DNA sequence: CGCATTTGACCAGCGC
DNA sequence: GCGCTGGTCAAATGCG
């Protein structure tokens, strides 16, 4: 991708799109920026699944659903308490500038979907936030963005 | 010149 | 014990 600042042709008002995202993120990432959220009902559907990514079949409708052997209500306190925020966004593009700089550090093909999964990491100094972007296998027009960690900086502006 | 992006390989954890 | 999946890092290249 040679385009650093992708402007989705579909979203004429990508500004609102970004604002909304930041607004959503601000609720979890504690962003100081006050976005003039004037369009809560935008054309983009953003679903937030926080702290519980049990929804492997999150995109809705996935293959095996009968295997309910493992309950997901328990928290796995194995190592660090990384904040995981999964965003299911209805968009054709997965590269959206939410106000942070992301450096792609890996691409892996998942068996659960015919599409590869992209791994991004914040390139801001002192910020160790990671982001994983994956396309829905059932609905390619949907993108699942999972944020891991909390931004320690307001924005890269 | 610096940095973002890309692909491959390696490693770790878990399942069977 | 071996295999598989997922995840991360490293090196190289291209572009700004």
PDB file of C-alpha atoms (C1' of nucleotides) in Angstrom, chain A residues 1 4 78 102-104 107-108 123, chain B residues 4-10 13-14:
ATOM      1  CA  UNK A   1       0.000   0.000   0.000  1.00  0.00           C
ATOM      2  CA  UNK A   4      -0.678   6.435   3.681  1.00  0.00           C
ATOM      3  CA  UNK A  78      -2.543 -16.214  32.356  1.00  0.00           C
ATOM      4  CA  UNK A 102       0.203   1.498  12.230  1.00  0.00           C
ATOM      5  CA  UNK A 103       3.062  -0.555  10.899  1.00  0.00           C
ATOM      6  CA  UNK A 104       2.206  -3.881   9.360  1.00  0.00           C
ATOM      7  CA  UNK A 107       0.470 -11.412   7.490  1.00  0.00           C
ATOM      8  CA  UNK A 108      -0.802 -14.915   8.162  1.00  0.00           C
ATOM      9  CA  UNK A 123       4.811   2.741  15.611  1.00  0.00           C
TER      10      UNK A 123
ATOM     11  C1'  DA B   4       6.728   1.829   5.856  1.00  0.00           C
ATOM     12  C1'  DT B   5       5.632  -2.301   3.556  1.00  0.00           C
ATOM     13  C1'  DT B   6       6.291  -7.361   2.122  1.00  0.00           C
ATOM     14  C1'  DT B   7       7.351 -12.377   2.459  1.00  0.00           C
ATOM     15  C1'  DG B   8       9.305 -16.182   4.795  1.00  0.00           C
ATOM     16  C1'  DA B   9      10.879 -18.654   8.542  1.00  0.00           C
ATOM     17  C1'  DC B  10      10.912 -19.662  13.353  1.00  0.00           C
ATOM     18  C1'  DG B  13       1.224 -23.218  22.865  1.00  0.00           C
ATOM     19  C1'  DC B  14      -2.251 -26.675  22.567  1.00  0.00           C
TER      20       DC B  14
END
